[in-house]
Amino acid sequence: MASLREQLAVLAVLLAVAIRLAAGRFVVEIESISVVSPTSLRGHHDAAIANFGVPNYGGTLTGVVVYPDKGRTGCHAFGGDPFRSKSGRPVILLVDRGDCYFALKAYNGQQNGAAAVIVADTIDEPLLTMDAPEEDNDNEYVEKINIPSALVTQTFGNSLKEALAKGAEEVVVKLDWTESMPHPDERVEYELWTNSNDECGDRCDEQTEFVANFKGHAQLLEKGGFTRFTPHYITWYCPDAFKPSRECKAQCINNGRYCAPDPEQDFREGYDGKDIVIENLRQLCVHRVANDSGRPRVWWDFVTDYHVRCSMKEKKYSKECAEHVVRSLGLPSDKISKCMGDPEADVDNDVLRTEQLLQIGHGTRGDVTILPTLVINNVQYRGKLERTAVLKAICAGFKESTEPSVCLNPDIETNECLDSNGGCWQDSELNITACKDTFRGRVCQCPVVNNVQFQGDGYNSCIPVGPGRCAINNGGCWSDTKNGQNFSACPDSDLTGCRCPYGFHGDGYKCEDVDECKEKLACNCPECSCKNTWGGYDCKCKGNLLYIKSEDTCIAKSASKFGWLMTLFILACVVGAGTAAYVFYKYRLRSYMDSEIMAIMSQYMPLDNHKNETRPLREDTAA
């Protein structure tokens, strides 16, 4: 009979074959590198983002390329003075591929002052993702890498080396991650492929620490509707030929359909792989049930509490402990149990079957084969699974100017509006600006002030438009005050534009007084004397004459009094005639109505003095 070690080895091979059958597509995420100088090398090139360190998602880094004289593979500590450039720009270290782990090259470069590391391939091949080494005691430096790294092709690497060998000028390149993360709209969708197992070493510890540290950000983003988060869990299947085996029964549920490796790699003690599959299934159902009740963020509370209260390391990893956590968070246990189904039944589980299908890559996302894997806007995140680094990547996924305030924290981005107002329009007197800080940089966008929209190019001008615009900086129009008089070229009746007021001429943004006297626009009568005033004129008549502005003429004051008396007399006559006509009309109408009523009543109720004598309805129509 085969030994336990041999059985495990056989099963591991079969599971590996199953994984390859279910998934086989790997996507390399890239960033852009552009050469700033020398001019002969200017252009854009692709570089593969490393799966360690901290890629600067949404940002850029411009620096001087340095190729060391010794230790060009970067496999050993450089020692000596830190890397520096003559111009004072950050140093981007160029090293060759080979002889050691990619991550070690990045760590050694970081330790000697490099702001980023570029690894030049030594063979002509497509770009690949530089991954971190497998876990062992000698790789603790991986978690200490806080700079970005990238792999470039052999051709581009050789071009950089040749330019550096000439030594005529510094080789300056710009690393650009602004388009590395898709940012189509105002909501970011992201998913974390994780595991409930906490006995798998550094990988499990990394997941547990990340969930606990990122929970606050995740829940605030979810509550505000800025993000949509979905957890996922990897499972494998047991090949049909091995389903009856002890190994499959210990590691799988639903007759070998969904499996996870034994956490201790020993079937004789501790927990089995199927225990992990069942708890993974419960955590998936917690998210589904919480999401259906409008509380998807509760998943973060459940997972955090479960790791604290039901740790596998403390031998508390159990169904009973999980159900205590469920009840403490006010989740419906019956709905979660219904979602999980029967792990012993020889049937498909809809939840886990969906997870297996989702493991296969689609669109811009590759297959999920390792844990943990973070996917943001359907692109696999590359870099350290750390709170600030992940938050920056998520913030890079928002459409520019729609990101939440947490993304504009100075700890994770630079406010470019603080430097010369970002080159945008501003009004110092009103303390308003068109510069709007974004995670990727800034946009020049005319603002809204007190519910009044400003319009313009955002760089040279912004003018208020719409109702209420004249109350803000006079709508951008001309205005002036002299001798207690104020004139404005902003008409309240117009939603846009400026018009010089009566008595002024100009384009509305600059108005000048019209000299009505000089231009013969008023006060032209022979007896008139004209004096120009600001915004008008003053016209006087000679002698004992009175000026009538509407007629632009002078009349005698006595004639004026007579005219007023005649006007009053005529008005009195008109009013009297009208009153008399109204009284006559009312009297005649009343008489007519009385005669009509009497005639009608006589037809149906003859009066005594008429002795049943028939009379016509109307006297004036009798024969």
PDB file of N, CA and C in Angstrom, residues 187-195 207 210-211 214 218-219 221-222 226-234 280 283-292 295-300 303 351 354-356 358-359 362 365 368 371-379 385 390 394:
ATOM      1  N   ARG A 187     -17.948  54.568 -10.266  1.00  0.00           N
ATOM      2  CA  ARG A 187     -17.981  53.486  -9.286  1.00  0.00           C
ATOM      3  C   ARG A 187     -16.915  52.458  -9.628  1.00  0.00           C
ATOM      4  N   VAL A 188     -16.205  51.996  -8.608  1.00  0.00           N
ATOM      5  CA  VAL A 188     -15.168  50.986  -8.791  1.00  0.00           C
ATOM      6  C   VAL A 188     -15.713  49.638  -8.310  1.00  0.00           C
ATOM      7  N   GLU A 189     -15.526  48.633  -9.129  1.00  0.00           N
ATOM      8  CA  GLU A 189     -15.903  47.278  -8.760  1.00  0.00           C
ATOM      9  C   GLU A 189     -14.626  46.475  -8.532  1.00  0.00           C
ATOM     10  N   TYR A 190     -14.537  45.858  -7.367  1.00  0.00           N
ATOM     11  CA  TYR A 190     -13.334  45.079  -7.082  1.00  0.00           C
ATOM     12  C   TYR A 190     -13.693  43.805  -6.326  1.00  0.00           C
ATOM     13  N   GLU A 191     -12.804  42.833  -6.419  1.00  0.00           N
ATOM     14  CA  GLU A 191     -13.043  41.531  -5.799  1.00  0.00           C
ATOM     15  C   GLU A 191     -11.755  40.997  -5.186  1.00  0.00           C
ATOM     16  N   LEU A 192     -11.915  40.261  -4.120  1.00  0.00           N
ATOM     17  CA  LEU A 192     -10.768  39.672  -3.434  1.00  0.00           C
ATOM     18  C   LEU A 192     -10.951  38.164  -3.407  1.00  0.00           C
ATOM     19  N   TRP A 193      -9.996  37.457  -4.018  1.00  0.00           N
ATOM     20  CA  TRP A 193      -9.973  36.000  -3.961  1.00  0.00           C
ATOM     21  C   TRP A 193      -9.152  35.616  -2.734  1.00  0.00           C
ATOM     22  N   THR A 194      -9.811  34.998  -1.775  1.00  0.00           N
ATOM     23  CA  THR A 194      -9.199  34.785  -0.470  1.00  0.00           C
ATOM     24  C   THR A 194      -9.486  33.379   0.044  1.00  0.00           C
ATOM     25  N   ASN A 195      -9.271  33.166   1.346  1.00  0.00           N
ATOM     26  CA  ASN A 195      -9.431  31.850   1.941  1.00  0.00           C
ATOM     27  C   ASN A 195      -9.738  32.019   3.420  1.00  0.00           C
ATOM     28  N   GLN A 207      -3.387  37.997   4.150  1.00  0.00           N
ATOM     29  CA  GLN A 207      -4.816  38.194   3.893  1.00  0.00           C
ATOM     30  C   GLN A 207      -5.548  38.667   5.144  1.00  0.00           C
ATOM     31  N   PHE A 210      -4.668  42.247   5.977  1.00  0.00           N
ATOM     32  CA  PHE A 210      -5.243  43.184   5.021  1.00  0.00           C
ATOM     33  C   PHE A 210      -6.732  43.406   5.288  1.00  0.00           C
ATOM     34  N   VAL A 211      -7.479  42.324   5.493  1.00  0.00           N
ATOM     35  CA  VAL A 211      -8.920  42.449   5.720  1.00  0.00           C
ATOM     36  C   VAL A 211      -9.190  43.302   6.964  1.00  0.00           C
ATOM     37  N   PHE A 214      -8.090  47.040   6.142  1.00  0.00           N
ATOM     38  CA  PHE A 214      -8.798  47.718   5.058  1.00  0.00           C
ATOM     39  C   PHE A 214     -10.299  47.797   5.320  1.00  0.00           C
ATOM     40  N   ALA A 218     -13.107  50.021   3.242  1.00  0.00           N
ATOM     41  CA  ALA A 218     -14.034  49.250   2.403  1.00  0.00           C
ATOM     42  C   ALA A 218     -15.481  49.553   2.757  1.00  0.00           C
ATOM     43  N   GLN A 219     -15.781  49.600   4.035  1.00  0.00           N
ATOM     44  CA  GLN A 219     -17.169  49.816   4.448  1.00  0.00           C
ATOM     45  C   GLN A 219     -17.636  51.235   4.156  1.00  0.00           C
ATOM     46  N   LEU A 221     -16.513  53.190   1.703  1.00  0.00           N
ATOM     47  CA  LEU A 221     -16.672  53.285   0.257  1.00  0.00           C
ATOM     48  C   LEU A 221     -17.950  52.587  -0.200  1.00  0.00           C
ATOM     49  N   GLU A 222     -18.218  51.426   0.396  1.00  0.00           N
ATOM     50  CA  GLU A 222     -19.422  50.674   0.035  1.00  0.00           C
ATOM     51  C   GLU A 222     -20.681  51.423   0.481  1.00  0.00           C
ATOM     52  N   PHE A 226     -19.692  54.252  -3.570  1.00  0.00           N
ATOM     53  CA  PHE A 226     -18.549  54.497  -4.451  1.00  0.00           C
ATOM     54  C   PHE A 226     -17.971  53.203  -5.023  1.00  0.00           C
ATOM     55  N   THR A 227     -18.125  52.108  -4.312  1.00  0.00           N
ATOM     56  CA  THR A 227     -17.543  50.841  -4.744  1.00  0.00           C
ATOM     57  C   THR A 227     -18.561  49.714  -4.639  1.00  0.00           C
ATOM     58  N   ARG A 228     -18.258  48.637  -5.329  1.00  0.00           N
ATOM     59  CA  ARG A 228     -19.010  47.397  -5.195  1.00  0.00           C
ATOM     60  C   ARG A 228     -18.005  46.270  -5.025  1.00  0.00           C
ATOM     61  N   PHE A 229     -18.022  45.660  -3.848  1.00  0.00           N
ATOM     62  CA  PHE A 229     -17.039  44.630  -3.506  1.00  0.00           C
ATOM     63  C   PHE A 229     -17.687  43.249  -3.531  1.00  0.00           C
ATOM     64  N   THR A 230     -16.916  42.265  -4.014  1.00  0.00           N
ATOM     65  CA  THR A 230     -17.383  40.882  -4.028  1.00  0.00           C
ATOM     66  C   THR A 230     -16.234  39.968  -3.601  1.00  0.00           C
ATOM     67  N   PRO A 231     -16.434  39.133  -2.575  1.00  0.00           N
ATOM     68  CA  PRO A 231     -15.405  38.155  -2.205  1.00  0.00           C
ATOM     69  C   PRO A 231     -15.534  36.888  -3.049  1.00  0.00           C
ATOM     70  N   HIS A 232     -14.416  36.225  -3.252  1.00  0.00           N
ATOM     71  CA  HIS A 232     -14.406  34.959  -3.993  1.00  0.00           C
ATOM     72  C   HIS A 232     -13.455  33.978  -3.310  1.00  0.00           C
ATOM     73  N   TYR A 233     -13.696  32.690  -3.554  1.00  0.00           N
ATOM     74  CA  TYR A 233     -12.885  31.632  -2.937  1.00  0.00           C
ATOM     75  C   TYR A 233     -12.576  30.571  -3.988  1.00  0.00           C
ATOM     76  N   ILE A 234     -11.317  30.156  -4.026  1.00  0.00           N
ATOM     77  CA  ILE A 234     -10.888  29.140  -4.991  1.00  0.00           C
ATOM     78  C   ILE A 234     -11.217  27.744  -4.459  1.00  0.00           C
ATOM     79  N   ASN A 280     -15.466  28.375   3.636  1.00  0.00           N
ATOM     80  CA  ASN A 280     -15.444  29.292   2.490  1.00  0.00           C
ATOM     81  C   ASN A 280     -16.851  29.495   1.945  1.00  0.00           C
ATOM     82  N   GLN A 283     -18.873  31.797   4.193  1.00  0.00           N
ATOM     83  CA  GLN A 283     -18.516  33.201   4.030  1.00  0.00           C
ATOM     84  C   GLN A 283     -19.062  33.780   2.726  1.00  0.00           C
ATOM     85  N   LEU A 284     -19.126  32.956   1.690  1.00  0.00           N
ATOM     86  CA  LEU A 284     -19.763  33.401   0.454  1.00  0.00           C
ATOM     87  C   LEU A 284     -21.252  33.670   0.677  1.00  0.00           C
ATOM     88  N   CYS A 285     -21.900  32.775   1.429  1.00  0.00           N
ATOM     89  CA  CYS A 285     -23.336  32.936   1.692  1.00  0.00           C
ATOM     90  C   CYS A 285     -23.602  34.111   2.634  1.00  0.00           C
ATOM     91  N   VAL A 286     -22.679  34.371   3.544  1.00  0.00           N
ATOM     92  CA  VAL A 286     -22.824  35.561   4.402  1.00  0.00           C
ATOM     93  C   VAL A 286     -22.879  36.810   3.536  1.00  0.00           C
ATOM     94  N   HIS A 287     -22.005  36.881   2.547  1.00  0.00           N
ATOM     95  CA  HIS A 287     -22.001  38.060   1.668  1.00  0.00           C
ATOM     96  C   HIS A 287     -23.280  38.119   0.840  1.00  0.00           C
ATOM     97  N   ARG A 288     -23.720  36.970   0.321  1.00  0.00           N
ATOM     98  CA  ARG A 288     -24.942  36.961  -0.498  1.00  0.00           C
ATOM     99  C   ARG A 288     -26.164  37.397   0.314  1.00  0.00           C
ATOM    100  N   VAL A 289     -26.326  36.830   1.491  1.00  0.00           N
ATOM    101  CA  VAL A 289     -27.481  37.148   2.317  1.00  0.00           C
ATOM    102  C   VAL A 289     -27.411  38.605   2.788  1.00  0.00           C
ATOM    103  N   ALA A 290     -26.221  39.052   3.191  1.00  0.00           N
ATOM    104  CA  ALA A 290     -26.064  40.447   3.627  1.00  0.00           C
ATOM    105  C   ALA A 290     -26.332  41.404   2.473  1.00  0.00           C
ATOM    106  N   ASN A 291     -25.884  41.034   1.282  1.00  0.00           N
ATOM    107  CA  ASN A 291     -26.109  41.878   0.106  1.00  0.00           C
ATOM    108  C   ASN A 291     -27.594  41.977  -0.227  1.00  0.00           C
ATOM    109  N   ASP A 292     -28.318  40.857  -0.104  1.00  0.00           N
ATOM    110  CA  ASP A 292     -29.759  40.861  -0.374  1.00  0.00           C
ATOM    111  C   ASP A 292     -30.517  41.744   0.616  1.00  0.00           C
ATOM    112  N   ARG A 295     -26.954  45.118   3.150  1.00  0.00           N
ATOM    113  CA  ARG A 295     -25.814  45.318   4.060  1.00  0.00           C
ATOM    114  C   ARG A 295     -24.592  44.521   3.593  1.00  0.00           C
ATOM    115  N   PRO A 296     -24.135  44.695   2.361  1.00  0.00           N
ATOM    116  CA  PRO A 296     -23.017  43.884   1.866  1.00  0.00           C
ATOM    117  C   PRO A 296     -21.728  44.069   2.657  1.00  0.00           C
ATOM    118  N   ARG A 297     -21.582  45.231   3.282  1.00  0.00           N
ATOM    119  CA  ARG A 297     -20.347  45.521   4.029  1.00  0.00           C
ATOM    120  C   ARG A 297     -20.196  44.662   5.284  1.00  0.00           C
ATOM    121  N   VAL A 298     -21.274  43.947   5.692  1.00  0.00           N
ATOM    122  CA  VAL A 298     -21.193  43.104   6.897  1.00  0.00           C
ATOM    123  C   VAL A 298     -20.201  41.964   6.704  1.00  0.00           C
ATOM    124  N   TRP A 299     -19.928  41.596   5.446  1.00  0.00           N
ATOM    125  CA  TRP A 299     -18.939  40.527   5.192  1.00  0.00           C
ATOM    126  C   TRP A 299     -17.612  40.855   5.869  1.00  0.00           C
ATOM    127  N   TRP A 300     -17.196  42.108   5.803  1.00  0.00           N
ATOM    128  CA  TRP A 300     -15.914  42.499   6.395  1.00  0.00           C
ATOM    129  C   TRP A 300     -15.945  42.287   7.915  1.00  0.00           C
ATOM    130  N   VAL A 303     -15.815  38.308   8.565  1.00  0.00           N
ATOM    131  CA  VAL A 303     -14.497  37.695   8.346  1.00  0.00           C
ATOM    132  C   VAL A 303     -13.513  38.137   9.416  1.00  0.00           C
ATOM    133  N   VAL A 351     -23.548  27.916  -5.582  1.00  0.00           N
ATOM    134  CA  VAL A 351     -22.615  28.969  -5.177  1.00  0.00           C
ATOM    135  C   VAL A 351     -21.185  28.601  -5.555  1.00  0.00           C
ATOM    136  N   THR A 354     -20.496  28.407  -9.340  1.00  0.00           N
ATOM    137  CA  THR A 354     -20.277  29.744  -9.900  1.00  0.00           C
ATOM    138  C   THR A 354     -18.852  30.218  -9.644  1.00  0.00           C
ATOM    139  N   GLU A 355     -18.350  29.940  -8.442  1.00  0.00           N
ATOM    140  CA  GLU A 355     -16.976  30.347  -8.112  1.00  0.00           C
ATOM    141  C   GLU A 355     -15.962  29.676  -9.036  1.00  0.00           C
ATOM    142  N   GLN A 356     -16.158  28.383  -9.337  1.00  0.00           N
ATOM    143  CA  GLN A 356     -15.225  27.680 -10.223  1.00  0.00           C
ATOM    144  C   GLN A 356     -15.241  28.269 -11.629  1.00  0.00           C
ATOM    145  N   LEU A 358     -15.969  31.394 -12.331  1.00  0.00           N
ATOM    146  CA  LEU A 358     -15.383  32.733 -12.270  1.00  0.00           C
ATOM    147  C   LEU A 358     -13.865  32.706 -12.160  1.00  0.00           C
ATOM    148  N   GLN A 359     -13.304  31.568 -11.723  1.00  0.00           N
ATOM    149  CA  GLN A 359     -11.843  31.468 -11.637  1.00  0.00           C
ATOM    150  C   GLN A 359     -11.192  31.605 -13.008  1.00  0.00           C
ATOM    151  N   HIS A 362     -11.414  36.223 -17.948  1.00  0.00           N
ATOM    152  CA  HIS A 362     -12.263  36.746 -19.007  1.00  0.00           C
ATOM    153  C   HIS A 362     -11.957  38.225 -19.183  1.00  0.00           C
ATOM    154  N   ARG A 365      -8.959  40.335 -17.503  1.00  0.00           N
ATOM    155  CA  ARG A 365      -8.478  39.649 -16.304  1.00  0.00           C
ATOM    156  C   ARG A 365      -8.024  38.239 -16.628  1.00  0.00           C
ATOM    157  N   VAL A 368      -7.438  33.044 -12.144  1.00  0.00           N
ATOM    158  CA  VAL A 368      -7.074  33.147 -10.733  1.00  0.00           C
ATOM    159  C   VAL A 368      -6.584  31.771 -10.279  1.00  0.00           C
ATOM    160  N   LEU A 371      -3.582  32.578  -4.207  1.00  0.00           N
ATOM    161  CA  LEU A 371      -4.213  33.420  -3.195  1.00  0.00           C
ATOM    162  C   LEU A 371      -3.151  34.194  -2.428  1.00  0.00           C
ATOM    163  N   PRO A 372      -3.451  35.413  -2.038  1.00  0.00           N
ATOM    164  CA  PRO A 372      -4.645  36.192  -2.384  1.00  0.00           C
ATOM    165  C   PRO A 372      -4.499  36.852  -3.744  1.00  0.00           C
ATOM    166  N   THR A 373      -5.600  37.102  -4.402  1.00  0.00           N
ATOM    167  CA  THR A 373      -5.619  37.821  -5.675  1.00  0.00           C
ATOM    168  C   THR A 373      -6.668  38.920  -5.582  1.00  0.00           C
ATOM    169  N   LEU A 374      -6.252  40.144  -5.868  1.00  0.00           N
ATOM    170  CA  LEU A 374      -7.160  41.284  -5.855  1.00  0.00           C
ATOM    171  C   LEU A 374      -7.379  41.738  -7.289  1.00  0.00           C
ATOM    172  N   VAL A 375      -8.642  41.893  -7.680  1.00  0.00           N
ATOM    173  CA  VAL A 375      -9.001  42.326  -9.032  1.00  0.00           C
ATOM    174  C   VAL A 375      -9.798  43.627  -8.925  1.00  0.00           C
ATOM    175  N   ILE A 376      -9.356  44.668  -9.634  1.00  0.00           N
ATOM    176  CA  ILE A 376     -10.006  45.982  -9.596  1.00  0.00           C
ATOM    177  C   ILE A 376     -10.418  46.362 -11.004  1.00  0.00           C
ATOM    178  N   ASN A 377     -11.692  46.640 -11.187  1.00  0.00           N
ATOM    179  CA  ASN A 377     -12.229  46.966 -12.515  1.00  0.00           C
ATOM    180  C   ASN A 377     -11.782  45.944 -13.557  1.00  0.00           C
ATOM    181  N   ASN A 378     -11.845  44.675 -13.146  1.00  0.00           N
ATOM    182  CA  ASN A 378     -11.533  43.527 -14.001  1.00  0.00           C
ATOM    183  C   ASN A 378     -10.067  43.468 -14.427  1.00  0.00           C
ATOM    184  N   VAL A 379      -9.199  44.116 -13.671  1.00  0.00           N
ATOM    185  CA  VAL A 379      -7.757  44.029 -13.906  1.00  0.00           C
ATOM    186  C   VAL A 379      -7.093  43.559 -12.622  1.00  0.00           C
ATOM    187  N   LEU A 385      -0.206  43.576  -0.936  1.00  0.00           N
ATOM    188  CA  LEU A 385      -1.572  43.628  -0.429  1.00  0.00           C
ATOM    189  C   LEU A 385      -1.542  44.377   0.899  1.00  0.00           C
ATOM    190  N   VAL A 390      -3.408  49.441  -1.766  1.00  0.00           N
ATOM    191  CA  VAL A 390      -4.654  49.000  -2.402  1.00  0.00           C
ATOM    192  C   VAL A 390      -5.618  50.175  -2.556  1.00  0.00           C
ATOM    193  N   ILE A 394      -7.455  51.454  -5.977  1.00  0.00           N
ATOM    194  CA  ILE A 394      -8.902  51.627  -6.114  1.00  0.00           C
ATOM    195  C   ILE A 394      -9.227  53.058  -6.535  1.00  0.00           C
TER     196      ILE A 394
END
